[in-house]
Coordinates of C-alpha atoms in Angstrom, one line a residue:
X1 CA -23.2 -86.5 21.4
X2 CA -26.4 -87.4 23.1
X3 CA -29.5 -88.7 21.4
X4 CA -31.2 -85.3 21.5
X5 CA -28.2 -83.7 19.8
X6 CA -28.1 -86.4 17.1
X7 CA -31.8 -86.2 16.1
X8 CA -31.7 -82.8 14.3
X9 CA -28.5 -83.7 12.3
X10 CA -30.4 -85.4 9.4
X11 CA -31.8 -82.1 8.4
X12 CA -28.3 -80.6 8.3
X13 CA -27.1 -83.1 5.8
X14 CA -29.0 -82.0 2.8
X15 CA -26.6 -79.2 1.6
X16 CA -23.4 -79.2 -0.5
X17 CA -20.2 -80.7 0.8
X18 CA -18.8 -77.5 2.3
X19 CA -21.9 -77.0 4.5
X20 CA -22.1 -80.6 5.7
X21 CA -18.4 -81.2 6.3
X22 CA -18.4 -80.1 10.0
X23 CA -21.4 -82.4 10.7
X24 CA -19.6 -85.4 9.0
X25 CA -16.5 -84.8 11.1
X26 CA -18.6 -84.6 14.2
X27 CA -20.3 -87.9 13.3
X28 CA -16.9 -89.5 12.6
X29 CA -15.6 -88.5 16.0
X30 CA -18.8 -89.7 17.8
X31 CA -18.4 -93.1 16.1
X32 CA -14.8 -93.7 17.3
X33 CA -15.8 -96.4 19.8
X34 CA -19.4 -97.1 18.6
X35 CA -21.0 -99.5 16.2
X36 CA -24.2 -97.5 16.1
X37 CA -24.9 -93.8 16.7
X38 CA -27.4 -94.4 19.5
X39 CA -27.3 -97.5 21.6
X40 CA -26.3 -101.0 20.6
X41 CA -28.9 -101.7 17.8
X42 CA -30.2 -99.8 14.8
X43 CA -32.1 -96.9 16.2
X44 CA -34.4 -94.4 14.5
X45 CA -31.5 -91.9 14.7
X46 CA -29.2 -94.3 12.8
X47 CA -31.9 -94.9 10.1
X48 CA -32.7 -91.2 9.5
X49 CA -29.1 -90.1 9.3
X50 CA -28.0 -93.0 7.1
X51 CA -30.9 -92.2 4.7
X52 CA -30.0 -88.5 4.7
X53 CA -26.4 -89.3 3.8
X54 CA -27.3 -91.9 1.2
X55 CA -29.6 -89.4 -0.5
X56 CA -27.0 -86.7 -0.7
X57 CA -24.7 -87.4 -3.6
X58 CA -21.9 -85.2 -2.3
X59 CA -22.0 -86.9 1.1
X60 CA -22.3 -90.4 -0.3
X61 CA -19.3 -89.9 -2.6
X62 CA -17.1 -88.5 0.2
X63 CA -18.0 -91.3 2.6
X64 CA -17.2 -94.0 0.1
X65 CA -13.7 -92.5 -0.3
X66 CA -13.1 -93.6 3.3
X67 CA -11.4 -90.4 4.5
X68 CA -13.5 -90.4 7.7
X69 CA -12.7 -94.0 8.8
X70 CA -15.3 -94.4 11.6
X71 CA -18.1 -92.8 9.6
X72 CA -17.3 -95.0 6.6
X73 CA -17.2 -98.1 8.8
X74 CA -20.6 -97.3 10.3
X75 CA -22.2 -96.4 7.0
X76 CA -21.0 -99.7 5.4
X77 CA -22.1 -101.8 8.4
X78 CA -25.6 -100.3 8.2
X79 CA -25.7 -100.9 4.4
X80 CA -24.7 -104.5 4.7
X81 CA -26.8 -105.5 7.7
X82 CA -30.0 -103.4 7.5
X83 CA -31.5 -103.7 4.0
X84 CA -34.9 -103.0 5.5
X85 CA -34.2 -99.2 5.8
X86 CA -33.0 -99.0 2.2
X87 CA -36.2 -99.7 0.3
X88 CA -37.2 -96.1 -0.1
X89 CA -33.7 -95.1 -1.2
X90 CA -33.5 -97.9 -3.8
X91 CA -37.0 -97.1 -5.1
X92 CA -36.0 -93.4 -5.5
X93 CA -32.8 -94.4 -7.3
X94 CA -34.7 -96.6 -9.7
X95 CA -37.3 -93.9 -10.3
X96 CA -34.6 -91.3 -11.0
X97 CA -32.8 -93.6 -13.4
X98 CA -36.0 -94.4 -15.2
X99 CA -36.9 -90.7 -15.5
X100 CA -33.4 -89.8 -16.8
X101 CA -33.5 -92.7 -19.3
X102 CA -36.9 -91.7 -20.5
X103 CA -36.2 -88.0 -20.9
X104 CA -32.6 -88.0 -22.1
X105 CA -31.7 -88.6 -25.7
X106 CA -29.7 -91.6 -26.8
X107 CA -26.0 -90.8 -26.9
X108 CA -25.9 -88.4 -24.0
X109 CA -25.4 -89.1 -20.3
X110 CA -27.7 -87.2 -18.0
X111 CA -26.7 -89.3 -15.0
X112 CA -26.3 -86.4 -12.6
X113 CA -28.5 -85.5 -9.7
X114 CA -28.9 -81.8 -8.9
X115 CA -28.3 -80.9 -5.3
X116 CA -31.5 -80.6 -3.1
X117 CA -33.6 -81.3 -6.2
X118 CA -36.3 -82.6 -3.9
X119 CA -36.7 -79.1 -2.5
X120 CA -37.5 -77.8 -6.0
X121 CA -35.5 -77.0 -9.2
X122 CA -35.4 -73.5 -10.7
X123 CA -33.0 -73.0 -13.7
X124 CA -32.4 -70.0 -15.8
X125 CA -31.2 -69.0 -19.2
X126 CA -29.3 -65.8 -19.1
X127 CA -28.4 -64.4 -22.6
X128 CA -27.1 -60.8 -23.2
X129 CA -29.3 -59.1 -25.9
X130 CA -26.2 -58.0 -27.8
X131 CA -26.7 -60.3 -30.8
X132 CA -28.8 -63.1 -32.1
X133 CA -28.7 -66.5 -30.4
X134 CA -26.1 -68.9 -31.8
X135 CA -25.9 -72.7 -31.5
X136 CA -23.8 -72.3 -28.3
X137 CA -26.6 -70.4 -26.7
X138 CA -29.0 -73.1 -27.9
X139 CA -27.2 -75.7 -25.8
X140 CA -27.4 -73.6 -22.7
X141 CA -31.1 -72.9 -23.3
X142 CA -32.1 -76.5 -24.0
X143 CA -30.1 -77.9 -21.1
X144 CA -31.7 -75.5 -18.7
X145 CA -35.1 -76.3 -20.1
X146 CA -34.4 -80.0 -19.9
X147 CA -33.5 -80.0 -16.2
X148 CA -36.3 -77.6 -15.3
X149 CA -39.1 -79.2 -17.3
X150 CA -38.1 -82.8 -18.1
X151 CA -35.7 -84.3 -15.6
X152 CA -37.4 -82.5 -12.8
X153 CA -40.8 -80.9 -12.4
X154 CA -39.3 -77.4 -12.0
X155 CA -39.3 -73.9 -13.3
X156 CA -37.3 -72.2 -16.1
X157 CA -36.6 -68.5 -16.0
X158 CA -35.5 -66.4 -18.9
X159 CA -33.6 -63.3 -17.9
X160 CA -32.2 -60.9 -20.5
X161 CA -28.9 -59.7 -19.1
X162 CA -29.2 -56.1 -20.3
X163 CA -26.4 -54.3 -18.4
X164 CA -24.4 -52.8 -21.3
X165 CA -26.4 -50.3 -23.3
X166 CA -23.6 -49.8 -25.8
X167 CA -24.0 -53.2 -27.3
X168 CA -27.7 -54.1 -26.6
X169 CA -30.8 -53.5 -28.7
X170 CA -34.5 -54.2 -28.4
X171 CA -34.1 -56.0 -31.8
X172 CA -31.8 -58.6 -30.2
X173 CA -34.0 -58.9 -27.1
X174 CA -37.1 -59.7 -29.2
X175 CA -35.2 -62.1 -31.5
X176 CA -34.0 -64.1 -28.5
X177 CA -37.5 -64.6 -27.2
X178 CA -38.7 -65.5 -30.7
X179 CA -35.9 -68.0 -31.3
X180 CA -36.5 -69.7 -27.9
X181 CA -40.1 -70.2 -28.8
X182 CA -39.1 -71.6 -32.1
X183 CA -36.9 -74.2 -30.4
X184 CA -39.8 -75.2 -28.1
X185 CA -38.2 -73.6 -25.0
X186 CA -41.0 -72.0 -23.0
X187 CA -39.8 -70.1 -19.9
X188 CA -42.2 -69.9 -17.0
X189 CA -41.1 -66.3 -16.4
X190 CA -39.3 -63.6 -18.4
X191 CA -37.4 -60.9 -16.7
X192 CA -34.5 -58.4 -17.3
X193 CA -31.4 -57.6 -15.2
X194 CA -32.5 -54.0 -15.6
X195 CA -35.6 -54.8 -13.5
X196 CA -33.2 -55.0 -10.6
X197 CA -30.9 -52.0 -11.2
X198 CA -32.2 -50.3 -8.0
X199 CA -31.5 -53.5 -5.9
X200 CA -28.1 -54.0 -7.5
X201 CA -27.3 -50.3 -6.7
X202 CA -28.1 -50.9 -3.1
X203 CA -26.0 -54.1 -3.1
X204 CA -23.0 -52.1 -4.3
X205 CA -23.6 -49.5 -1.7
X206 CA -23.6 -52.2 0.9
X207 CA -20.4 -53.8 -0.4
X208 CA -18.7 -50.4 -0.2
X209 CA -20.0 -49.7 3.3
X210 CA -18.8 -53.1 4.6
X211 CA -15.4 -52.5 3.1
X212 CA -15.7 -55.1 0.3
X213 CA -15.6 -52.7 -2.6
X214 CA -13.7 -49.5 -3.6
X215 CA -13.6 -46.9 -6.3
X216 CA -10.7 -47.0 -8.7
X217 CA -9.6 -44.5 -11.4
X218 CA -6.5 -46.4 -12.5
X219 CA -6.1 -46.2 -16.3
X220 CA -7.5 -49.3 -18.0
X221 CA -4.3 -50.8 -19.4
X222 CA -2.4 -50.2 -16.1
X223 CA -5.3 -51.9 -14.2
X224 CA -5.1 -54.9 -16.5
X225 CA -1.3 -55.1 -16.0
X226 CA -1.6 -54.8 -12.2
X227 CA -4.2 -57.5 -12.1
X228 CA -2.1 -59.8 -14.2
X229 CA 1.0 -59.2 -12.1
X230 CA -0.8 -59.4 -8.7
X231 CA -0.1 -55.7 -7.8
X232 CA -2.5 -53.9 -5.5
X233 CA -4.1 -50.8 -6.9
X234 CA -3.0 -47.5 -5.3
X235 CA -6.8 -46.8 -4.7
X236 CA -7.4 -50.1 -2.8
X237 CA -7.3 -48.5 0.6
X238 CA -9.5 -45.5 0.0
X239 CA -11.9 -44.9 2.9
X240 CA -15.5 -46.0 2.9
X241 CA -16.5 -42.3 2.8
X242 CA -14.4 -41.5 -0.2
X243 CA -15.6 -44.5 -2.1
X244 CA -19.3 -43.6 -1.4
X245 CA -18.6 -40.0 -2.5
X246 CA -17.1 -41.2 -5.7
X247 CA -19.9 -43.7 -6.3
X248 CA -22.3 -40.8 -6.1
X249 CA -20.2 -38.9 -8.7
X250 CA -20.3 -41.9 -10.9
X251 CA -24.1 -42.1 -10.5
X252 CA -24.3 -38.4 -11.5
X253 CA -22.1 -39.0 -14.5
X254 CA -19.7 -36.2 -13.5
X255 CA -16.2 -35.7 -14.9
X256 CA -14.7 -37.3 -11.8
X257 CA -17.3 -40.1 -11.8
X258 CA -16.5 -41.0 -15.4
X259 CA -12.9 -41.7 -14.5
X260 CA -13.8 -44.3 -11.9
X261 CA -15.2 -47.8 -11.7
X262 CA -16.1 -49.9 -8.6
X263 CA -14.0 -53.0 -7.9
X264 CA -14.8 -55.8 -5.5
X265 CA -12.2 -56.1 -2.8
X266 CA -11.5 -59.9 -3.2
X267 CA -7.8 -60.5 -3.6
X268 CA -4.7 -58.9 -5.1
X269 CA -2.7 -62.0 -6.0
X270 CA -5.1 -65.0 -5.9
X271 CA -3.8 -67.7 -8.4
X272 CA -7.2 -67.6 -9.9
X273 CA -7.1 -64.2 -11.7
X274 CA -10.8 -64.0 -11.8
X275 CA -10.6 -63.3 -8.0
X276 CA -8.2 -60.3 -8.4
X277 CA -10.5 -57.4 -7.5
X278 CA -12.9 -57.6 -10.5
X279 CA -14.7 -54.5 -11.7
X280 CA -18.4 -54.7 -10.7
X281 CA -19.8 -51.2 -11.6
X282 CA -18.8 -48.8 -14.3
X283 CA -20.1 -45.7 -16.0
X284 CA -21.8 -45.5 -19.4
X285 CA -23.2 -42.2 -20.5
X286 CA -22.6 -42.7 -24.2
X287 CA -26.0 -44.1 -25.1
X288 CA -29.4 -44.5 -23.3
X289 CA -30.4 -47.9 -22.1
X290 CA -33.0 -49.4 -24.4
X291 CA -35.4 -50.1 -21.5
X292 CA -34.5 -47.6 -18.7
X293 CA -33.4 -44.7 -20.9
X294 CA -31.3 -42.0 -19.2
X295 CA -32.2 -43.0 -15.6
X296 CA -28.8 -44.5 -14.9
X297 CA -25.3 -43.5 -15.7
X298 CA -23.9 -46.5 -14.0
X299 CA -24.4 -50.2 -14.7
X300 CA -23.5 -53.4 -12.8
X301 CA -21.2 -55.9 -14.4
X302 CA -22.3 -59.5 -15.1
X303 CA -20.0 -60.7 -12.2
X304 CA -22.1 -58.9 -9.6
X305 CA -25.5 -58.9 -11.3
X306 CA -25.5 -62.7 -12.0
X307 CA -25.2 -64.1 -8.4
X308 CA -27.3 -61.3 -6.8
X309 CA -30.3 -61.6 -9.2
X310 CA -30.0 -65.4 -9.4
X311 CA -30.4 -65.6 -5.7
X312 CA -33.1 -63.0 -5.6
X313 CA -35.2 -64.6 -8.3
X314 CA -35.1 -68.0 -6.6
X315 CA -32.7 -69.8 -9.0
X316 CA -31.6 -73.0 -7.4
X317 CA -29.3 -74.3 -10.1
X318 CA -27.3 -72.1 -12.4
X319 CA -26.1 -74.0 -15.5
X320 CA -23.1 -72.3 -17.1
X321 CA -20.6 -73.3 -19.7
X322 CA -17.1 -74.2 -18.6
X323 CA -15.7 -70.9 -19.8
X324 CA -17.1 -69.5 -16.5
X325 CA -15.5 -72.2 -14.3
X326 CA -12.7 -69.9 -13.1
X327 CA -15.4 -67.4 -12.1
X328 CA -17.4 -69.8 -9.9
X329 CA -15.4 -68.9 -6.7
X330 CA -16.1 -65.3 -7.6
X331 CA -19.8 -66.1 -7.8
X332 CA -19.7 -67.8 -4.5
X333 CA -17.8 -64.9 -2.9
X334 CA -20.7 -62.6 -3.7
X335 CA -23.2 -65.1 -2.3
X336 CA -21.2 -65.4 0.9
X337 CA -20.2 -61.8 1.4
X338 CA -23.7 -60.5 0.8
X339 CA -25.2 -63.4 2.8
X340 CA -27.5 -64.4 -0.1
X341 CA -29.5 -67.5 -0.6
X342 CA -27.3 -70.3 -1.9
X343 CA -27.4 -71.1 -5.6
X344 CA -25.8 -74.3 -6.9
X345 CA -23.7 -74.2 -10.0
X346 CA -23.3 -76.8 -12.8
X347 CA -20.7 -76.4 -15.6
X348 CA -21.1 -77.9 -19.0
X349 CA -18.9 -77.8 -22.1
X350 CA -20.0 -75.3 -24.8
X351 CA -20.3 -76.6 -28.3
X352 CA -17.4 -75.7 -30.6
X353 CA -17.3 -76.4 -34.3
X354 CA -14.4 -76.4 -36.8
X355 CA -13.9 -73.3 -39.0
X356 CA -16.5 -71.5 -36.9
X357 CA -16.4 -68.8 -34.2
X358 CA -19.2 -68.1 -31.8
X359 CA -18.0 -64.8 -30.5
X360 CA -20.9 -62.3 -30.8
X361 CA -18.4 -59.5 -31.2
X362 CA -16.8 -61.2 -34.2
X363 CA -20.2 -62.2 -35.7
X364 CA -21.4 -58.6 -35.3
X365 CA -18.3 -57.4 -37.2
X366 CA -19.2 -59.7 -40.1
X367 CA -22.7 -58.3 -40.2
X368 CA -21.6 -54.6 -39.8
X369 CA -19.0 -54.9 -42.5
X370 CA -21.4 -56.6 -45.0
X371 CA -19.4 -59.8 -45.2
X372 CA -22.7 -61.6 -44.7
X373 CA -26.3 -60.7 -45.4
X374 CA -27.3 -60.4 -41.8
X375 CA -27.6 -62.3 -38.5
X376 CA -29.8 -64.8 -40.3
X377 CA -27.4 -65.4 -43.1
X378 CA -27.2 -69.2 -43.9
X379 CA -23.4 -69.1 -43.3
X380 CA -23.8 -67.8 -39.8
X381 CA -23.8 -70.2 -36.8
X382 CA -26.9 -68.4 -35.3
X383 CA -30.1 -70.2 -34.7
X384 CA -31.7 -68.2 -37.5
X385 CA -28.7 -68.9 -39.8
X386 CA -28.7 -72.7 -39.5
X387 CA -32.5 -72.7 -39.8
X388 CA -32.3 -70.6 -43.0
X389 CA -29.7 -73.1 -44.2
X390 CA -32.2 -75.8 -43.7
X391 CA -31.7 -77.2 -40.2
X392 CA -35.0 -78.3 -38.7
X393 CA -35.9 -77.6 -35.1
X394 CA -36.5 -81.3 -34.2
X395 CA -33.1 -82.2 -35.5
X396 CA -31.5 -79.2 -33.8
X397 CA -33.0 -80.1 -30.4
X398 CA -32.1 -83.8 -30.9
X399 CA -28.5 -83.0 -31.8
X400 CA -27.9 -80.7 -28.9
X401 CA -29.6 -82.9 -26.3
X402 CA -27.4 -85.8 -27.5
X403 CA -24.4 -83.8 -26.4
X404 CA -25.6 -83.8 -22.8
X405 CA -24.2 -81.8 -19.9
X406 CA -20.7 -83.2 -20.3
X407 CA -17.8 -81.0 -19.1
X408 CA -15.4 -82.3 -21.8
X409 CA -14.6 -79.5 -24.2
X410 CA -14.3 -80.8 -27.8
X411 CA -14.3 -79.1 -31.2
X412 CA -16.7 -80.9 -33.5
X413 CA -17.0 -81.3 -37.2
X414 CA -20.3 -80.1 -38.7
X415 CA -20.8 -83.6 -40.2
X416 CA -22.9 -85.1 -37.4
X417 CA -24.8 -81.9 -37.0
X418 CA -26.1 -82.0 -40.6
X419 CA -26.4 -85.8 -40.7
X420 CA -28.9 -85.6 -37.8
X421 CA -30.9 -83.2 -40.0
X422 CA -30.8 -85.5 -43.0
X423 CA -32.5 -88.2 -40.9
X424 CA -35.3 -85.8 -40.2
X425 CA -35.9 -84.5 -43.7
X426 CA -35.2 -87.5 -46.0
X427 CA -38.4 -89.4 -45.2
X428 CA -40.6 -86.4 -46.0
X429 CA -38.8 -84.1 -48.5
X430 CA -40.7 -84.0 -51.8
X431 CA -38.6 -84.9 -54.9
X432 CA -38.2 -82.4 -57.7
X433 CA -35.9 -81.9 -60.7
X434 CA -33.6 -79.0 -61.7
X435 CA -31.6 -78.6 -64.9
X436 CA -28.8 -76.0 -65.1
X437 CA -29.6 -73.1 -67.4
X438 CA -26.0 -72.8 -68.4
X439 CA -25.4 -74.5 -71.7
X440 CA -28.7 -76.5 -71.4
X441 CA -28.9 -79.3 -74.0
X442 CA -32.1 -79.6 -76.1
X443 CA -33.1 -83.3 -76.7
X444 CA -35.4 -84.7 -79.4
X445 CA -37.2 -88.0 -78.6
X446 CA -38.2 -90.3 -81.4
X447 CA -39.3 -93.9 -81.8
X448 CA -42.4 -96.0 -81.6
X449 CA -42.9 -95.2 -77.9
X450 CA -42.2 -91.5 -78.2
X451 CA -45.2 -89.2 -77.2
X452 CA -47.2 -88.0 -80.1
X453 CA -48.3 -85.0 -78.1
X454 CA -47.2 -83.6 -74.6
X455 CA -49.1 -85.1 -71.7
X456 CA -48.9 -85.1 -67.9
X457 CA -49.4 -87.8 -65.3
X458 CA -49.6 -87.9 -61.5
X459 CA -46.4 -89.2 -59.9
X460 CA -45.6 -89.6 -56.1
X461 CA -43.6 -86.7 -54.7
X462 CA -41.6 -89.2 -52.6
X463 CA -40.9 -92.7 -53.9
X464 CA -41.1 -94.3 -50.4
X465 CA -43.7 -92.1 -48.7
X466 CA -47.1 -91.8 -50.4
X467 CA -48.4 -89.5 -47.6
X468 CA -46.2 -86.7 -49.1
X469 CA -48.6 -86.6 -52.0
X470 CA -48.4 -86.5 -55.8
X471 CA -47.3 -84.0 -58.5
X472 CA -47.9 -83.5 -62.2
X473 CA -45.0 -84.7 -64.3
X474 CA -44.9 -83.7 -68.0
X475 CA -43.8 -86.0 -70.9
X476 CA -43.1 -84.9 -74.5
X477 CA -40.8 -85.5 -77.4
X478 CA -38.7 -82.4 -76.5
X479 CA -36.6 -82.4 -73.3
X480 CA -33.7 -80.5 -71.8
X481 CA -30.7 -82.1 -70.1
X482 CA -27.7 -80.9 -68.2
X483 CA -24.6 -80.2 -70.3
X484 CA -22.4 -82.3 -67.9
X485 CA -24.6 -85.4 -68.7
X486 CA -24.6 -84.8 -72.4
X487 CA -20.9 -84.5 -72.6
X488 CA -20.5 -87.9 -71.1
X489 CA -22.6 -89.7 -73.7
X490 CA -21.4 -91.7 -76.7
X491 CA -23.4 -92.4 -79.8
X492 CA -25.3 -95.7 -79.6
X493 CA -25.1 -95.8 -75.8
X494 CA -28.2 -96.8 -73.8
X495 CA -29.0 -94.5 -70.9
X496 CA -31.9 -94.2 -68.4
X497 CA -34.2 -91.2 -68.3
X498 CA -35.0 -91.3 -64.6
X499 CA -38.7 -91.9 -63.8
X500 CA -39.4 -92.7 -67.5
X501 CA -37.3 -95.4 -68.9
X502 CA -34.4 -96.2 -71.2
X503 CA -33.3 -94.6 -74.5
X504 CA -30.5 -95.0 -77.0
X505 CA -28.4 -92.0 -77.9
X506 CA -28.6 -91.8 -81.7
X507 CA -27.1 -88.5 -82.5
X508 CA -24.9 -86.0 -80.7
X509 CA -24.9 -82.4 -82.1
X510 CA -21.5 -81.2 -83.1
X511 CA -19.9 -78.4 -81.1
X512 CA -18.6 -77.6 -77.6
X513 CA -20.6 -77.3 -75.5
X514 CA -23.0 -80.0 -76.9
X515 CA -26.0 -78.1 -78.4
X516 CA -28.4 -81.0 -79.1
X517 CA -29.1 -84.7 -78.7
X518 CA -31.4 -87.1 -80.5
X519 CA -32.4 -90.2 -78.6
X520 CA -34.7 -93.2 -79.4
X521 CA -37.0 -94.2 -76.6
X522 CA -36.7 -97.8 -75.4
X523 CA -39.1 -98.3 -72.6
X524 CA -38.7 -102.1 -72.6
X525 CA -35.0 -101.7 -71.8
X526 CA -33.7 -102.9 -68.4
X527 CA -32.9 -99.8 -66.2
X528 CA -30.5 -102.0 -64.2
X529 CA -28.3 -102.5 -67.2
X530 CA -27.4 -98.9 -67.8
X531 CA -24.5 -97.0 -66.3
X532 CA -26.0 -93.5 -66.6
X533 CA -29.2 -92.5 -65.0
X534 CA -30.0 -88.8 -65.9
X535 CA -32.5 -86.2 -64.8
X536 CA -34.5 -84.4 -67.5
X537 CA -37.3 -82.0 -67.9
X538 CA -39.9 -81.8 -70.6
X539 CA -39.9 -78.4 -72.4
X540 CA -43.5 -78.9 -73.5
X541 CA -46.6 -79.6 -71.5
X542 CA -45.5 -77.5 -68.5
X543 CA -44.2 -74.1 -67.6
X544 CA -40.6 -74.5 -66.4
X545 CA -39.9 -72.5 -63.2
X546 CA -36.7 -70.4 -63.1
X547 CA -34.6 -71.0 -59.9
X548 CA -31.4 -69.9 -58.2
X549 CA -29.5 -72.7 -56.6
X550 CA -27.2 -71.4 -53.8
X551 CA -24.5 -73.2 -52.0
X552 CA -22.2 -71.9 -49.2
X553 CA -18.7 -72.5 -47.8
X554 CA -17.2 -72.0 -44.3
X555 CA -16.7 -68.4 -43.3
X556 CA -13.1 -69.0 -42.2
X557 CA -10.2 -71.1 -43.5
X558 CA -8.7 -72.3 -40.2
X559 CA -10.2 -75.2 -38.2
X560 CA -9.8 -73.5 -34.8
X561 CA -9.4 -69.7 -34.6
X562 CA -7.2 -68.7 -31.6
X563 CA -7.9 -65.7 -29.4
X564 CA -4.9 -63.7 -30.7
X565 CA -5.6 -64.6 -34.4
X566 CA -6.5 -61.8 -36.7
X567 CA -9.9 -62.9 -38.0
X568 CA -9.4 -60.9 -41.3
X569 CA -6.5 -63.1 -42.2
X570 CA -8.6 -66.3 -42.1
X571 CA -11.8 -65.2 -43.8
X572 CA -12.7 -67.4 -46.8
X573 CA -12.5 -65.2 -49.9
X574 CA -15.6 -66.7 -51.6
X575 CA -18.2 -68.3 -49.4
X576 CA -21.2 -68.4 -51.8
X577 CA -22.0 -69.7 -55.2
X578 CA -25.2 -69.5 -57.3
X579 CA -26.3 -71.4 -60.3
X580 CA -29.4 -70.5 -62.4
X581 CA -31.6 -73.5 -63.2
X582 CA -34.9 -74.6 -64.5
X583 CA -37.2 -76.5 -62.2
X584 CA -40.2 -78.7 -63.0
X585 CA -43.6 -77.1 -63.2
X586 CA -44.8 -78.6 -60.0
X587 CA -42.2 -76.5 -58.1
X588 CA -44.3 -73.4 -58.8
X589 CA -46.3 -74.2 -55.7
X590 CA -43.3 -74.2 -53.3
X591 CA -43.2 -71.6 -50.6
X592 CA -40.7 -70.2 -48.2
X593 CA -39.3 -72.7 -45.7
X594 CA -40.4 -75.8 -47.7
X595 CA -37.6 -78.4 -47.8
X596 CA -37.2 -80.5 -51.0
X597 CA -34.8 -82.9 -52.6
X598 CA -33.6 -82.1 -56.1
X599 CA -32.8 -85.4 -57.8
X600 CA -29.1 -86.1 -58.0
X601 CA -28.3 -82.6 -56.5
X602 CA -29.3 -82.8 -52.9
X603 CA -31.6 -81.3 -50.3
X604 CA -32.7 -77.6 -50.5
X605 CA -34.6 -75.2 -48.4
X606 CA -36.9 -72.7 -50.2
X607 CA -35.8 -69.2 -49.2
X608 CA -38.3 -67.7 -51.6
X609 CA -41.1 -69.2 -53.6
X610 CA -42.7 -67.6 -56.6
X611 CA -45.4 -66.2 -54.3
X612 CA -43.0 -64.8 -51.7
X613 CA -41.8 -61.8 -53.7
X614 CA -43.0 -58.4 -52.8
X615 CA -44.1 -55.9 -55.4
X616 CA -41.0 -54.7 -57.4
X617 CA -38.6 -56.8 -55.3
X618 CA -37.9 -59.4 -58.0
X619 CA -35.8 -57.1 -60.2
X620 CA -34.9 -57.7 -63.9
X621 CA -34.8 -61.5 -63.5
X622 CA -38.4 -61.7 -62.4
X623 CA -40.0 -64.0 -59.9
X624 CA -38.0 -67.2 -59.3
X625 CA -37.4 -69.8 -56.8
X626 CA -34.4 -69.2 -54.4
X627 CA -33.1 -72.5 -53.1
X628 CA -30.4 -73.0 -50.5
X629 CA -28.4 -76.2 -50.5
X630 CA -28.7 -78.1 -47.2
X631 CA -25.5 -80.0 -46.1
X632 CA -26.1 -83.7 -45.6
X633 CA -23.1 -84.5 -43.3
X634 CA -21.3 -86.6 -45.9
X635 CA -18.8 -83.9 -47.0
X636 CA -18.8 -81.3 -44.3
X637 CA -20.2 -78.1 -45.6
X638 CA -21.5 -79.3 -48.9

């Protein structure tokens, strides 16, 4: 090659490996008997091409493997002998590393450079509005947001993939937008696949006319069997005219049209079964689309709509979970066949948790059959479910971003998930006290230090954080204790009444359960010397607040549910327990979504405060606190 042929090559070396491979081979051939590309010293052409190759991760990695011997020799020679041309590259590398280090969370590796990122980064989050977002979706959304808005100064698109009116609802669509806002994910643009139905229809017409798609009325089970065995459909060689005619019948929703679908003509027996003539258009006349109504009787499948609209909307990097890896060649086939603008793909591992399934179909079944209270049930792995259980948004973001964009598929225990939340809530959760109503024990206090009359005093809500504020704590000579504590006492034993002081157990009422206790206050006693520190509430000087303390179990009994497992066989029989309790008078001010710690019991989220009940909603029990136990990560679900 001559100098004027070499000069434009640097601009051709910015793409992915497949697009630059011919140029690499040409350079290798040119360097067979040369030390430099142009002349006998480092030329501007050598400098620009070396810098272009060094800036392209795909090219750089390939050259370092040494497959193209002459190109590798020249590249190493320039690197070793001409440091003066590398300053800009090194500065960019350091800046990229500093940016990634600053933006990524500790524990995750974000050391990946998106292709052509210097030309702009546009990512997208592409949920189907057929259910509420679960924590698997949260990872996809947060990673797309991270690379668009933090790692790079790019753009994030939210596109609701509404191509199946049988499963989709406006309720789900609105919930997705709300949940993303809740997580701090702010897309720069919101769109819908249905916005592009006309364009997708034209793309399908084009595929048919160019011989890349055909109409097929093969029965579904037979089609599935033929695809599995690599057998060509009897309809594969229909003429273009016949395919177009049938597509019109499908569009009209006629009897003949309803029997057919449109399949992409990719391959019959490709080892990758995703490439075996996938269905790309099908009829659906059962229900109207929640946005387009009855305008269409045909709808594109995800496999066609995804690459076409990604390219059309300007997406540069499509981040998808590894479950789509086999479909990446299919995605690329549509890009190439329709000659669309290139979109780069990045795969990351979805989050899997033990004794949990993230299939929206299975989650919807739990909701529809009444196994759970709804999509926001605290047992559900939805964003709303884990939030209702007590997961904070900062902890949720932190946990997911710590997982990073790794491709390693692992099934995690819930322990770390909830442990990250405990770090967030422990420093700020006000402390309160609850005593079980079941078999509550009445306690009489006597002694020189016993209160003559009930009184209240201000105490910090949090022993280590004064900024949390103070609360009124009542003291009197009449208390209530938990039955479990009373049963453990012995006459004459010294105990500690937490946040008050020591007392001697002087008399234990006869009977099972224990009905009463009489204790002598001993405030000069050493609290470090006692074995039993117990919570208590004064039954005088305050109005005790009734409360329901809820705890929850895993929905399924098996750690990992296989695809062919019958979900019904592994559902946990009892997944909720409730205990009626009395809470201190200060808890009357608690409201929905407050997070507290009940001494010796754990952390709780307020699902309903006394002021959160609607007229007539409280039923025969009256207004009460409803508290959901928040797992801490120590014992899994508890």
